[in-house]
CSV table of C-alpha atoms and ligand atoms in Angstrom, one decimal:
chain,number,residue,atom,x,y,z
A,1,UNK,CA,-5.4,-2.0,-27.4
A,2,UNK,CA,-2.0,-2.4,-25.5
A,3,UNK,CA,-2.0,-5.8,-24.3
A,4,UNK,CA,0.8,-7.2,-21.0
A,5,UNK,CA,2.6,-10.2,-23.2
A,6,UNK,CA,5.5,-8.9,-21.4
A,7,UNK,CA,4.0,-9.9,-18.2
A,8,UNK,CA,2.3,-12.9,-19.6
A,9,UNK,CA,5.9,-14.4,-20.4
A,10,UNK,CA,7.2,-13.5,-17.1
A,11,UNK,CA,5.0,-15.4,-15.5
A,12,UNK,CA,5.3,-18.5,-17.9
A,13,UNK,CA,8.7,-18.5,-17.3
A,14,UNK,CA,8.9,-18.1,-13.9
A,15,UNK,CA,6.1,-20.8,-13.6
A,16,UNK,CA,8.8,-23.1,-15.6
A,17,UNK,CA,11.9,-22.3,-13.5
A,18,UNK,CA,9.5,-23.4,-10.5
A,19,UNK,CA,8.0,-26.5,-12.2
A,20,UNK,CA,12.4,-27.4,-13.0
A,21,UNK,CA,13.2,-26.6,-9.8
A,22,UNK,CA,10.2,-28.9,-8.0
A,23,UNK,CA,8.1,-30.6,-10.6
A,24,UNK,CA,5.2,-31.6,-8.5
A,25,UNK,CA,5.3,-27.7,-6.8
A,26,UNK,CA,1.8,-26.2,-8.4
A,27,UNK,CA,0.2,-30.2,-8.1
A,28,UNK,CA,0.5,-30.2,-4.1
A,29,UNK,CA,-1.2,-26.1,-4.2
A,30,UNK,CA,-3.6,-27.5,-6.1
A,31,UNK,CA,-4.7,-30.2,-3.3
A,32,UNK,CA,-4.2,-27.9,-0.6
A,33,UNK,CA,-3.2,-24.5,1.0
A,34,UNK,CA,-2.0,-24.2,4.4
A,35,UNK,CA,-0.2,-21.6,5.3
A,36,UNK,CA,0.9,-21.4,8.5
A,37,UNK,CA,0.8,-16.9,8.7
A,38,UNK,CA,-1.5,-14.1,7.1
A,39,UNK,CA,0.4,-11.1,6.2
A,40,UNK,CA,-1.4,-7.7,7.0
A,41,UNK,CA,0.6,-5.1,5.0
A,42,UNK,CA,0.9,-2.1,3.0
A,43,UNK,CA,-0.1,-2.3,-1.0
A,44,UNK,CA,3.2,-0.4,-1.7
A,45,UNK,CA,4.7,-1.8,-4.5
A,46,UNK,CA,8.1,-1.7,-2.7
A,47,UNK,CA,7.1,-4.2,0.1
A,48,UNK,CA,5.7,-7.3,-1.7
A,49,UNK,CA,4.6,-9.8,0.9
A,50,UNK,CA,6.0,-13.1,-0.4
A,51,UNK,CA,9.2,-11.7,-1.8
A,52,UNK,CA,10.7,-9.5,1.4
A,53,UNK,CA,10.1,-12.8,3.7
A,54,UNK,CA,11.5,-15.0,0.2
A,55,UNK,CA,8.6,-17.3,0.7
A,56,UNK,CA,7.5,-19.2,-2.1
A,57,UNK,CA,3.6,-19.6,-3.1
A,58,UNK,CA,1.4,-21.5,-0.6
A,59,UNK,CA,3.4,-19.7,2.7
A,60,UNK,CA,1.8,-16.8,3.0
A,61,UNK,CA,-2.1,-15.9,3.1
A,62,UNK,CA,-1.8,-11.6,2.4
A,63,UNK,CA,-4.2,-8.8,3.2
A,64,UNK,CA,-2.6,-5.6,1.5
A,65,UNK,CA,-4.3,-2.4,1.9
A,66,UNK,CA,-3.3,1.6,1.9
A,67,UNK,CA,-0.9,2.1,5.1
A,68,UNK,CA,-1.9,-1.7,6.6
A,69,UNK,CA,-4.7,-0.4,8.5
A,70,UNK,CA,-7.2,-2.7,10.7
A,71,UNK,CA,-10.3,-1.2,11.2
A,72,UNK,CA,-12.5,-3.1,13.0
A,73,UNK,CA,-15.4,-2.2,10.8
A,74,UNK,CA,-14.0,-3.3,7.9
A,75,UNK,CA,-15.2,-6.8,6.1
A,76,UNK,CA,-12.3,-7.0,4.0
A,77,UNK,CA,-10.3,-7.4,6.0
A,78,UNK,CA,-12.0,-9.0,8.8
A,79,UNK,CA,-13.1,-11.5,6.8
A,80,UNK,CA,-9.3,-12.4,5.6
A,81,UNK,CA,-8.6,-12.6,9.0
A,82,UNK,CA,-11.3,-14.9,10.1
A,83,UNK,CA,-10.7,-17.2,7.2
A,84,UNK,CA,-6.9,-17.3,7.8
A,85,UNK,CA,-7.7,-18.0,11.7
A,86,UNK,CA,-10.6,-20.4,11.4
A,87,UNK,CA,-10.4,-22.0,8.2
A,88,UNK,CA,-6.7,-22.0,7.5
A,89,UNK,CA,-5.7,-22.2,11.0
A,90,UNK,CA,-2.4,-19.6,10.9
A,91,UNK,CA,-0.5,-19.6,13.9
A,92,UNK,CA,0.9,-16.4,13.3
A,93,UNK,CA,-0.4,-12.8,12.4
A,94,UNK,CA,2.0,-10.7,11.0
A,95,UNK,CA,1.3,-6.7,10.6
A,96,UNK,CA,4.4,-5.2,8.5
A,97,UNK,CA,4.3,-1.1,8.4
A,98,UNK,CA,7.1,0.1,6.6
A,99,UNK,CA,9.2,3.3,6.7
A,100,UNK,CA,8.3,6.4,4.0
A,101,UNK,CA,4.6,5.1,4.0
A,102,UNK,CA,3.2,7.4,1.6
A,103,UNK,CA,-0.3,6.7,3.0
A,104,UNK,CA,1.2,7.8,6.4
A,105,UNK,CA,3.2,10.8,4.8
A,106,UNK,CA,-0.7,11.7,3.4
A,107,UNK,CA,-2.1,11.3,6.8
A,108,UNK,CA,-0.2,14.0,8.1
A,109,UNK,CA,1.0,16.5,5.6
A,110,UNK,CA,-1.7,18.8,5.7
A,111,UNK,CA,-3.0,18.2,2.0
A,112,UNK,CA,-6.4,17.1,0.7
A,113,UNK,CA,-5.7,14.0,-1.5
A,114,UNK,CA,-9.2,13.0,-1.9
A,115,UNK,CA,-11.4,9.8,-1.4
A,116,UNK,CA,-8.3,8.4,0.4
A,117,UNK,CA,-8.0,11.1,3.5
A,118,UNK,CA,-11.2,9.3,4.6
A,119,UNK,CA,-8.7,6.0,4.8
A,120,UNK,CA,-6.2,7.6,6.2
A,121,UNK,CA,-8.0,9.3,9.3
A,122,UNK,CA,-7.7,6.0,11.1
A,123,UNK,CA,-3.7,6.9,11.0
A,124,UNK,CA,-4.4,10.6,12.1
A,125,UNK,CA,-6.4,9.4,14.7
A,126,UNK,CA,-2.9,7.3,16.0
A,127,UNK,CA,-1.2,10.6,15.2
A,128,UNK,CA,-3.8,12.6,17.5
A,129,UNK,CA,-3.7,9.6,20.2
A,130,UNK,CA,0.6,10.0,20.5
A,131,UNK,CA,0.9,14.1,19.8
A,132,UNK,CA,2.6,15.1,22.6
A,133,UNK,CA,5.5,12.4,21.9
A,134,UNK,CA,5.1,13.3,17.9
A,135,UNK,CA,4.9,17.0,18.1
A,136,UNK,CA,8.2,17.3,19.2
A,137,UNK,CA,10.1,15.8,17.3
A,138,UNK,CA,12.4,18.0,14.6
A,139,UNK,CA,10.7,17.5,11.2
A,140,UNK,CA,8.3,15.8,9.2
A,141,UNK,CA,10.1,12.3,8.1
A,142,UNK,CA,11.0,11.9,11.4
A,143,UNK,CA,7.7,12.1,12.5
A,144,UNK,CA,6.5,9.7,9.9
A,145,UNK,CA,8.8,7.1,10.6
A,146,UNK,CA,7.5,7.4,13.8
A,147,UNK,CA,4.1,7.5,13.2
A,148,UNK,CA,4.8,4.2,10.9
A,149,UNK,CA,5.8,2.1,13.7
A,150,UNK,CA,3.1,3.8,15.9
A,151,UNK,CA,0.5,3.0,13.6
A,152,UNK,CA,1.8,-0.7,13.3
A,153,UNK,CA,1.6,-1.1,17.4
A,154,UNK,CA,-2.2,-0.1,17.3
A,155,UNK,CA,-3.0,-2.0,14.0
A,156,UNK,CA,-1.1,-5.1,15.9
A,157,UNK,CA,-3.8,-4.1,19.1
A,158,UNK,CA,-6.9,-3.7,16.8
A,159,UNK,CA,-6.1,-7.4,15.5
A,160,UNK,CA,-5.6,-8.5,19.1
A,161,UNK,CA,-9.5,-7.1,19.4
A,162,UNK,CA,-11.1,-8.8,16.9
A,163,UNK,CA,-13.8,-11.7,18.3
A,164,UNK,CA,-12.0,-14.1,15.9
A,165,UNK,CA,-8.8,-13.6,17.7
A,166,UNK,CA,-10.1,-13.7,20.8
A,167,UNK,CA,-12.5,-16.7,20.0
A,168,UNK,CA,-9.0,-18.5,19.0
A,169,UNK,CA,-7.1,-17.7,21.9
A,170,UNK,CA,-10.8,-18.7,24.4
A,171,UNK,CA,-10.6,-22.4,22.2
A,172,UNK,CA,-6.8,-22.4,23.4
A,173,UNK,CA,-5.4,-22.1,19.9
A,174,UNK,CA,-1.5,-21.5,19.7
A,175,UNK,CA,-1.9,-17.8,17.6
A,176,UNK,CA,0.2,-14.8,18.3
A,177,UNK,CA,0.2,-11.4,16.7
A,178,UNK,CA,3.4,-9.5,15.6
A,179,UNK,CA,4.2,-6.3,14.6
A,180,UNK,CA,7.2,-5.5,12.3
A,181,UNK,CA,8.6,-3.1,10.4
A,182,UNK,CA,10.2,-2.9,6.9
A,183,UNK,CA,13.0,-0.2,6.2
A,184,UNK,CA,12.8,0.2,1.7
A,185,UNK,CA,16.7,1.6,2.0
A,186,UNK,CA,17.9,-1.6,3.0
A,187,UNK,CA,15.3,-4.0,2.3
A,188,UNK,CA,15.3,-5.4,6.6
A,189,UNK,CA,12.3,-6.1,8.6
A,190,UNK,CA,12.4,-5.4,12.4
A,191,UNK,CA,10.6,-6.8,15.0
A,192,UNK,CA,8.9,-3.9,16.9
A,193,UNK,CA,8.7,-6.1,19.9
A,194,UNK,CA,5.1,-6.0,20.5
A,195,UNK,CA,3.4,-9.6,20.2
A,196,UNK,CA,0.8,-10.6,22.0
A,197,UNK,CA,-0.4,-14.2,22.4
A,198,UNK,CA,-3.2,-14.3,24.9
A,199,UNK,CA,-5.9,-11.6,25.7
A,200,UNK,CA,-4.7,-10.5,29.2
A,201,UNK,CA,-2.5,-7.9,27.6
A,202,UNK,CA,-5.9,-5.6,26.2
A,203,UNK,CA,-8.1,-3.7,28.2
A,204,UNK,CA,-11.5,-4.8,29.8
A,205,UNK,CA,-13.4,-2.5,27.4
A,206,UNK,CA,-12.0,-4.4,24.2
A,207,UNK,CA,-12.6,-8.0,25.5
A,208,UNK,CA,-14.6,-10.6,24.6
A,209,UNK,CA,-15.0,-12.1,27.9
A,210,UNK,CA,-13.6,-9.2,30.4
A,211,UNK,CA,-11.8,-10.1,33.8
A,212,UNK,CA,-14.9,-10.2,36.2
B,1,CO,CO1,2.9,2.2,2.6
């Protein structure tokens, strides 16, 4: 059997380096997380949570999934999100998309690719819901990018309609959710401008407790 000892002593050392750096680091993790923002991102190898934002352990509570969907059937992640909101008490909920998402390529190149397509309909259905703009535009990659910080704005939206988001923002908890977007050429994160920190922004249908 091939066994990961090169991976083994990469983490030993890099666990050293830290301990040098900060020798009581892993003792206060140990007593306590508190992060004060849960990542909801793609599991692309190429956008790793903690190291794009250069946060060290303890920071950042992720959620990593194909194309950083939020479905609002989902108890993965729904249950990250309630435990980051209600247990943890994050302030801040950040969706990161990223540009060249293979998952949202997948969505929308006309190929079967198996088990996953099922995934992915939730970003065809984003696709579907912003055609007219999407159709038009010259090819493919353009359209993806596009569809990439699409998809972000309605994950950032589905998050916003969650009852543990809504139950935060009802007990007058300070939480706002962001959506950003991380470009792999040049290793930069943008803010797509689309926080939301209270739930007047989303429609009657999706609320909680809807404007009488
Ligand atoms: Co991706």
């Amino acid at each position: 059997m091939r066994k990961l000892h090169h991976l083994l002593e990469k983490n030993r050392r890099w666990a050293e380096g830290l301990v040098q750096k900060d020798p009581e680091h892993f003792h206060r993790l140990v007593r306590q997380q508190k992060p004060h923002y849960l990542w909801i991102g793609c599991s692309d190898s190429r956008v790793p949570a903690n190291v794009i934002v250069d946060l060290p352990p303890g920071e950042l509570f992720v959620h990593r999934n194909v194309a950083n969907v939020v479905v609002h059937t989902d108890l993965n992640c729904l249950s990250v999100i309630q435990y980051a909101v209600e247990v943890l008490g994050v302030e801040h909920i950040i969706v990161c998309g990223h540009y060249g998402c293979g998952g949202v390529l997948a969505a929308i190149d006309g190929r079967e690719h198996g088990l996953i397509d099922n995934w992915l309909r939730h970003i065809k259905d984003v696709y579907f819901r912003h055609r007219n703009v999407l159709d038009f535009l010259p090819d493919l990659s353009e359209r993806a990018d596009r569809l990439c910080e699409l998809s972000v704005k309605q994950q950032v939206a589905n998050v916003c309609h969650t009852t543990v988001v809504q139950n935060a923002w009802k007990a007058g908890r300070e939480l706002v959710v962001h959506g950003w977007i991380y470009r792999l050429s040049d290793g930069i994160i943008r803010d797509l401008g689309v926080s939301v920190a209270a739930p007047a922004a989303l429609p009657d249908i999706y609320r909680v407790e809807p404007d009488k």
